mmCIF file of C-alpha atoms and ligand atoms in Angstrom:
data_model
loop_
_atom_site.group_PDB
_atom_site.id
_atom_site.type_symbol
_atom_site.label_atom_id
_atom_site.label_comp_id
_atom_site.label_asym_id
_atom_site.label_seq_id
_atom_site.Cartn_x
_atom_site.Cartn_y
_atom_site.Cartn_z
ATOM 1 C CA MET Y 286 94.435 80.483 123.749
ATOM 2 C CA ASN Y 287 96.042 83.248 125.838
ATOM 3 C CA LEU Y 288 97.529 85.912 123.575
ATOM 4 C CA VAL Y 289 99.633 89.042 123.950
ATOM 5 C CA PHE Y 290 99.915 91.734 121.281
ATOM 6 C CA LEU Y 291 103.198 93.620 121.265
ATOM 7 C CA GLY Y 292 103.904 96.673 119.120
ATOM 8 C CA ALA Y 293 104.705 100.376 119.244
ATOM 9 C CA PRO Y 294 102.012 102.994 119.801
ATOM 10 C CA GLY Y 295 99.985 103.131 116.593
ATOM 11 C CA ALA Y 296 101.193 99.724 115.362
ATOM 12 C CA GLY Y 297 97.588 98.563 115.061
ATOM 13 C CA LYS Y 298 97.210 96.523 118.259
ATOM 14 C CA GLY Y 299 93.723 97.825 119.041
ATOM 15 C CA THR Y 300 92.545 97.616 115.421
ATOM 16 C CA GLN Y 301 93.666 94.012 115.014
ATOM 17 C CA ALA Y 302 92.630 92.968 118.534
ATOM 18 C CA THR Y 303 89.013 93.941 117.819
ATOM 19 C CA ARG Y 304 88.940 91.715 114.737
ATOM 20 C CA VAL Y 305 90.797 88.789 116.292
ATOM 21 C CA CYS Y 306 88.542 88.779 119.371
ATOM 22 C CA GLU Y 307 85.419 88.837 117.199
ATOM 23 C CA LYS Y 308 86.656 85.922 115.109
ATOM 24 C CA TYR Y 309 87.907 83.736 117.974
ATOM 25 C CA ARG Y 310 85.300 84.875 120.534
ATOM 26 C CA ILE Y 311 87.738 85.781 123.278
ATOM 27 C CA PRO Y 312 87.753 88.947 125.429
ATOM 28 C CA HIS Y 313 89.845 91.912 124.253
ATOM 29 C CA ILE Y 314 91.625 93.215 127.333
ATOM 30 C CA SER Y 315 93.280 96.573 126.716
ATOM 31 C CA THR Y 316 94.952 98.297 129.668
ATOM 32 C CA GLY Y 317 94.746 101.593 127.754
ATOM 33 C CA ASP Y 318 90.957 101.205 127.340
ATOM 34 C CA ILE Y 319 90.516 100.243 131.011
ATOM 35 C CA LEU Y 320 92.558 103.264 132.141
ATOM 36 C CA ARG Y 321 90.650 105.610 129.793
ATOM 37 C CA ALA Y 322 87.326 104.262 131.132
ATOM 38 C CA ASN Y 323 88.554 105.086 134.654
ATOM 39 C CA ILE Y 324 89.522 108.600 133.557
ATOM 40 C CA GLN Y 325 86.083 109.038 132.021
ATOM 41 C CA ALA Y 326 84.388 107.825 135.200
ATOM 42 C CA GLY Y 327 86.597 110.029 137.416
ATOM 43 C CA THR Y 328 87.751 107.168 139.677
ATOM 44 C CA PRO Y 329 90.852 107.626 141.907
ATOM 45 C CA LEU Y 330 92.761 105.380 139.480
ATOM 46 C CA GLY Y 331 91.595 107.551 136.574
ATOM 47 C CA VAL Y 332 92.787 110.727 138.313
ATOM 48 C CA GLN Y 333 96.201 109.152 138.980
ATOM 49 C CA ALA Y 334 96.467 107.747 135.442
ATOM 50 C CA LYS Y 335 95.426 110.877 133.543
ATOM 51 C CA SER Y 336 98.434 113.029 134.363
ATOM 52 C CA LEU Y 337 100.807 110.162 133.463
ATOM 53 C CA ILE Y 338 99.023 109.192 130.241
ATOM 54 C CA ASP Y 339 98.827 112.819 129.085
ATOM 55 C CA ARG Y 340 102.621 113.059 129.433
ATOM 56 C CA GLY Y 341 103.165 109.768 127.593
ATOM 57 C CA MET Y 342 104.447 108.056 130.731
ATOM 58 C CA LEU Y 343 103.494 104.635 132.065
ATOM 59 C CA VAL Y 344 101.174 104.008 134.992
ATOM 60 C CA PRO Y 345 103.133 102.237 137.823
ATOM 61 C CA ASP Y 346 103.687 98.514 137.330
ATOM 62 C CA GLU Y 347 102.011 97.493 140.602
ATOM 63 C CA VAL Y 348 98.834 99.358 139.620
ATOM 64 C CA VAL Y 349 98.406 97.722 136.206
ATOM 65 C CA VAL Y 350 99.552 94.318 137.445
ATOM 66 C CA GLY Y 351 96.874 94.446 140.169
ATOM 67 C CA LEU Y 352 94.261 95.460 137.600
ATOM 68 C CA MET Y 353 95.198 92.597 135.292
ATOM 69 C CA ARG Y 354 95.371 90.010 138.038
ATOM 70 C CA ASP Y 355 91.754 90.821 138.917
ATOM 71 C CA ARG Y 356 90.627 91.027 135.298
ATOM 72 C CA LEU Y 357 92.120 87.664 134.266
ATOM 73 C CA ALA Y 358 90.450 85.964 137.242
ATOM 74 C CA GLN Y 359 87.011 86.768 135.786
ATOM 75 C CA ALA Y 360 84.935 84.000 134.262
ATOM 76 C CA ASP Y 361 85.058 85.254 130.661
ATOM 77 C CA CYS Y 362 88.828 84.690 130.610
ATOM 78 C CA ALA Y 363 88.549 80.965 131.320
ATOM 79 C CA HIS Y 364 88.806 79.987 127.644
ATOM 80 C CA GLY Y 365 91.417 82.445 126.494
ATOM 81 C CA TYR Y 366 91.928 86.177 126.058
ATOM 82 C CA LEU Y 367 93.926 88.745 124.160
ATOM 83 C CA LEU Y 368 96.059 91.263 126.060
ATOM 84 C CA ASP Y 369 96.533 94.585 124.216
ATOM 85 C CA GLY Y 370 98.987 96.983 125.857
ATOM 86 C CA PHE Y 371 99.974 94.666 128.703
ATOM 87 C CA PRO Y 372 102.629 93.679 129.640
ATOM 88 C CA ARG Y 373 104.593 96.815 128.793
ATOM 89 C CA THR Y 374 107.695 96.475 130.966
ATOM 90 C CA LEU Y 375 109.871 93.491 131.865
ATOM 91 C CA GLU Y 376 108.587 93.784 135.452
ATOM 92 C CA GLN Y 377 105.002 93.437 134.204
ATOM 93 C CA ALA Y 378 105.953 90.439 132.026
ATOM 94 C CA HIS Y 379 107.589 88.668 134.962
ATOM 95 C CA ALA Y 380 104.592 89.423 137.183
ATOM 96 C CA LEU Y 381 102.150 88.177 134.526
ATOM 97 C CA ALA Y 382 104.085 84.922 134.232
ATOM 98 C CA GLN Y 383 103.259 84.269 137.916
ATOM 99 C CA PHE Y 384 99.500 84.149 137.320
ATOM 100 C CA ALA Y 385 99.003 83.394 133.605
ATOM 101 C CA ARG Y 386 100.354 81.150 130.882
ATOM 102 C CA ILE Y 387 100.911 83.015 127.622
ATOM 103 C CA ASP Y 388 100.647 80.779 124.553
ATOM 104 C CA LEU Y 389 101.655 83.319 121.920
ATOM 105 C CA ALA Y 390 103.016 86.868 121.829
ATOM 106 C CA ILE Y 391 102.470 88.485 118.443
ATOM 107 C CA ASP Y 392 104.661 91.477 117.656
ATOM 108 C CA ILE Y 393 103.014 93.835 115.161
ATOM 109 C CA ALA Y 394 106.160 95.368 113.709
ATOM 110 C CA VAL Y 395 106.134 98.883 112.201
ATOM 111 C CA ASP Y 396 108.488 101.766 111.418
ATOM 112 C CA PRO Y 397 108.414 104.655 113.942
ATOM 113 C CA GLU Y 398 107.807 107.237 111.161
ATOM 114 C CA MET Y 399 104.727 105.378 110.031
ATOM 115 C CA VAL Y 400 103.082 105.406 113.455
ATOM 116 C CA VAL Y 401 103.376 109.176 113.885
ATOM 117 C CA ASP Y 402 101.142 109.647 110.858
ATOM 118 C CA ARG Y 403 98.734 106.903 111.915
ATOM 119 C CA ILE Y 404 98.314 108.336 115.392
ATOM 120 C CA ALA Y 405 97.858 111.908 114.148
ATOM 121 C CA GLY Y 406 94.929 110.727 112.013
ATOM 122 C CA ARG Y 407 93.296 108.451 114.571
ATOM 123 C CA ARG Y 408 89.771 109.242 115.742
ATOM 124 C CA MET Y 409 88.085 107.308 118.541
ATOM 125 C CA CYS Y 410 84.533 106.559 119.555
ATOM 126 C CA ARG Y 411 83.311 106.123 123.152
ATOM 127 C CA CYS Y 412 81.986 102.697 122.072
ATOM 128 C CA GLY Y 413 85.586 101.536 121.565
ATOM 129 C CA GLU Y 414 85.730 101.749 117.781
ATOM 130 C CA SER Y 415 88.758 103.496 116.240
ATOM 131 C CA TYR Y 416 89.181 105.016 112.769
ATOM 132 C CA HIS Y 417 91.735 106.837 110.635
ATOM 133 C CA ILE Y 418 90.671 110.087 108.943
ATOM 134 C CA SER Y 419 92.238 109.011 105.631
ATOM 135 C CA MET Y 420 89.949 105.958 105.464
ATOM 136 C CA HIS Y 421 86.991 107.392 107.398
ATOM 137 C CA PRO Y 422 86.618 111.174 106.970
ATOM 138 C CA SER Y 423 83.176 111.317 108.658
ATOM 139 C CA PRO Y 424 83.233 112.554 112.313
ATOM 140 C CA ILE Y 425 80.473 110.059 113.258
ATOM 141 C CA CYS Y 426 80.926 106.420 114.342
ATOM 142 C CA ASP Y 427 79.590 103.872 111.801
ATOM 143 C CA LYS Y 428 78.721 101.403 114.554
ATOM 144 C CA CYS Y 429 76.835 103.558 117.068
ATOM 145 C CA GLY Y 430 76.391 107.057 115.591
ATOM 146 C CA GLN Y 431 78.274 108.930 118.340
ATOM 147 C CA GLN Y 432 80.639 111.830 117.653
ATOM 148 C CA LEU Y 433 84.293 110.776 117.192
ATOM 149 C CA TYR Y 434 87.087 112.466 119.202
ATOM 150 C CA GLN Y 435 90.875 112.601 119.320
ATOM 151 C CA ARG Y 436 92.706 111.029 122.279
ATOM 152 C CA ASP Y 437 94.404 113.603 124.568
ATOM 153 C CA ASP Y 438 97.685 111.673 124.344
ATOM 154 C CA ASP Y 439 97.678 111.737 120.525
ATOM 155 C CA LYS Y 440 99.217 115.239 120.375
ATOM 156 C CA PRO Y 441 102.603 115.153 118.541
ATOM 157 C CA GLU Y 442 104.765 115.972 121.614
ATOM 158 C CA THR Y 443 103.073 113.242 123.675
ATOM 159 C CA VAL Y 444 103.427 110.749 120.824
ATOM 160 C CA LYS Y 445 107.177 111.434 120.805
ATOM 161 C CA ALA Y 446 107.368 110.668 124.542
ATOM 162 C CA ARG Y 447 105.281 107.499 124.095
ATOM 163 C CA LEU Y 448 107.628 106.258 121.368
ATOM 164 C CA GLU Y 449 110.658 106.849 123.598
ATOM 165 C CA VAL Y 450 109.005 104.998 126.472
ATOM 166 C CA TYR Y 451 108.174 102.179 124.057
ATOM 167 C CA ARG Y 452 111.795 101.875 122.910
ATOM 168 C CA GLU Y 453 113.218 101.941 126.414
ATOM 169 C CA GLN Y 454 110.699 99.904 128.348
ATOM 170 C CA THR Y 455 108.502 97.833 126.045
ATOM 171 C CA GLU Y 456 110.701 96.782 123.115
ATOM 172 C CA PRO Y 457 112.788 94.502 125.401
ATOM 173 C CA LEU Y 458 109.684 92.311 125.750
ATOM 174 C CA ILE Y 459 110.307 91.062 122.207
ATOM 175 C CA GLY Y 460 113.460 89.349 123.493
ATOM 176 C CA PHE Y 461 111.655 88.150 126.621
ATOM 177 C CA TYR Y 462 108.970 86.326 124.622
ATOM 178 C CA ARG Y 463 111.447 85.106 121.999
ATOM 179 C CA GLU Y 464 113.405 83.405 124.766
ATOM 180 C CA ALA Y 465 110.173 81.929 126.100
ATOM 181 C CA GLY Y 466 109.664 80.398 122.619
ATOM 182 C CA VAL Y 467 106.249 82.008 122.025
ATOM 183 C CA LEU Y 468 107.131 85.048 119.879
ATOM 184 C CA ARG Y 469 105.696 85.503 116.379
ATOM 185 C CA THR Y 470 106.175 88.618 114.241
ATOM 186 C CA VAL Y 471 103.813 90.045 111.640
ATOM 187 C CA ASN Y 472 104.527 92.976 109.338
ATOM 188 C CA GLY Y 473 102.285 95.778 110.632
ATOM 189 C CA ALA Y 474 103.194 98.122 107.769
ATOM 190 C CA GLN Y 475 100.810 96.333 105.408
ATOM 191 C CA GLU Y 476 97.194 97.341 104.926
ATOM 192 C CA MET Y 477 94.828 96.270 107.719
ATOM 193 C CA ASP Y 478 93.282 93.245 105.964
ATOM 194 C CA ARG Y 479 96.723 91.856 105.129
ATOM 195 C CA VAL Y 480 97.925 92.275 108.725
ATOM 196 C CA PHE Y 481 94.762 90.518 109.919
ATOM 197 C CA ALA Y 482 95.260 87.647 107.443
ATOM 198 C CA ASP Y 483 98.830 87.170 108.674
ATOM 199 C CA ILE Y 484 97.698 87.094 112.313
ATOM 200 C CA VAL Y 485 94.978 84.553 111.497
ATOM 201 C CA GLY Y 486 97.642 82.516 109.671
ATOM 202 C CA VAL Y 487 99.769 82.486 112.827
ATOM 203 C CA LEU Y 488 96.824 81.593 115.104
ATOM 204 C CA ASP Y 489 95.370 78.885 112.876
ATOM 205 C CA GLY Y 490 98.840 77.428 112.413
ATOM 206 C CA GLN Y 491 98.871 76.700 116.147
ATOM 207 C CA HIS Y 492 96.035 74.192 116.165
HETATM 208 P P1 AP5 C 763 97.409 102.387 124.891
HETATM 209 O O1 AP5 C 763 95.998 102.795 124.771
HETATM 210 O O2 AP5 C 763 97.751 100.961 124.959
HETATM 211 O O3 AP5 C 763 98.208 103.106 123.709
HETATM 212 P P2 AP5 C 763 99.469 102.642 122.804
HETATM 213 O O4 AP5 C 763 100.182 101.419 123.171
HETATM 214 O O5 AP5 C 763 100.293 103.897 122.739
HETATM 215 O O6 AP5 C 763 98.880 102.189 121.527
HETATM 216 P P3 AP5 C 763 97.804 102.867 120.660
HETATM 217 O O7 AP5 C 763 96.452 102.573 121.221
HETATM 218 O O8 AP5 C 763 98.181 104.313 120.429
HETATM 219 O O9 AP5 C 763 98.068 102.142 119.276
HETATM 220 P P4 AP5 C 763 97.480 100.781 118.678
HETATM 221 O O10 AP5 C 763 98.646 99.887 118.421
HETATM 222 O O11 AP5 C 763 96.358 100.251 119.481
HETATM 223 O O12 AP5 C 763 97.002 101.336 117.285
HETATM 224 P P5 AP5 C 763 95.521 101.444 116.646
HETATM 225 O O13 AP5 C 763 95.031 100.088 116.306
HETATM 226 O O14 AP5 C 763 94.659 102.339 117.438
HETATM 227 O O15 AP5 C 763 98.044 103.101 126.164
HETATM 228 C C1 AP5 C 763 97.858 104.468 126.421
HETATM 229 C C2 AP5 C 763 98.576 104.871 127.684
HETATM 230 O O16 AP5 C 763 98.021 104.162 128.811
HETATM 231 C C3 AP5 C 763 100.076 104.560 127.754
HETATM 232 O O17 AP5 C 763 100.847 105.570 127.124
HETATM 233 C C4 AP5 C 763 100.296 104.482 129.249
HETATM 234 O O18 AP5 C 763 100.392 105.758 129.819
HETATM 235 C C5 AP5 C 763 99.025 103.822 129.755
HETATM 236 N N1 AP5 C 763 99.155 102.339 129.803
HETATM 237 C C6 AP5 C 763 98.479 101.443 129.018
HETATM 238 N N2 AP5 C 763 98.865 100.193 129.311
HETATM 239 C C7 AP5 C 763 99.789 100.295 130.292
HETATM 240 C C8 AP5 C 763 100.586 99.346 130.995
HETATM 241 N N3 AP5 C 763 100.487 98.029 130.746
HETATM 242 N N4 AP5 C 763 101.448 99.803 131.913
HETATM 243 C C9 AP5 C 763 101.553 101.112 132.186
HETATM 244 N N5 AP5 C 763 100.850 102.071 131.567
HETATM 245 C C10 AP5 C 763 99.970 101.666 130.617
HETATM 246 O O19 AP5 C 763 95.907 102.172 115.259
HETATM 247 C C11 AP5 C 763 96.394 103.502 115.236
HETATM 248 C C12 AP5 C 763 95.820 104.247 114.022
HETATM 249 O O20 AP5 C 763 96.325 103.652 112.824
HETATM 250 C C13 AP5 C 763 94.284 104.184 113.894
HETATM 251 O O21 AP5 C 763 93.826 105.395 113.393
HETATM 252 C C14 AP5 C 763 94.046 103.035 112.905
HETATM 253 O O22 AP5 C 763 92.839 103.243 112.181
HETATM 254 C C15 AP5 C 763 95.272 103.142 112.003
HETATM 255 N N6 AP5 C 763 95.758 101.854 111.498
HETATM 256 C C16 AP5 C 763 95.845 100.678 112.198
HETATM 257 N N7 AP5 C 763 96.356 99.704 111.412
HETATM 258 C C17 AP5 C 763 96.598 100.265 110.208
HETATM 259 C C18 AP5 C 763 97.133 99.755 108.970
HETATM 260 N N8 AP5 C 763 97.522 98.482 108.848
HETATM 261 N N9 AP5 C 763 97.252 100.619 107.943
HETATM 262 C C19 AP5 C 763 96.871 101.940 108.078
HETATM 263 N N10 AP5 C 763 96.345 102.464 109.201
HETATM 264 C C20 AP5 C 763 96.219 101.637 110.259
HETATM 265 MG MG1 MG C 764 95.378 100.835 121.245
#
């Protein structure tokens, strides 16, 4: 099954995507993670992306669409995948529809106030794991033992810009996928296990 996760910054897309991909054995494809890996590696794409990401702005559509076209052509995507953070504009959604069939778009719905607090407390690991300080006060990753860090774009002023960009450019995708007949909504304000159970309910209901 080919899935898209929609939701504001901090809605829990990455958190839930990790669990869903483990359970259903499909690749977790996060444009944010791919861009951050490029920043880390100092590639030309990473250099271009860093200044935009640090200001809470989007990387140009043609750049991410090209990245995703290549990524979805790889062999591990043949039996389904989960897209986290893509598409993010109507242009990206239209472009994606040219080279992929999306079976379900799950909107993880949350209140904007709630995400500010979630993002402020988020700590990341280079291995891809993500934690919240309220649930995981230790600065060390449980999975691999590396030191956790805070994302550069998780500063309050950048979060504000990201939320505005979300409202203007990404929220309209909810209507796009509703019209396509593939939209499902789960309440992302619940605790993580509950959100996961609701997503599994949606996915298992499809078979
Ligand atoms: P990206 O990395 O995709 O960031 P985002 O969409 O802003 O989303 P986040 O990763 O901040 O939130 P999330 O929903 O994954 O939440 P998480 O699970 O971590 O993109 C970053 C940037 O890259 C963009 O701003 C843009 O510049 C660029 N970019 C990426 N894709 C692009 C595209 N397609 N086009 C153009 N540019 C693109 O959870 C957040 C925190 O809350 C964690 O601490 C977690 O532990 C906690 N939490 C999660 N769920 C719960 C819960 N149920 N209860 C309590 N706490 C919870
Ligand atoms: Mg994420």
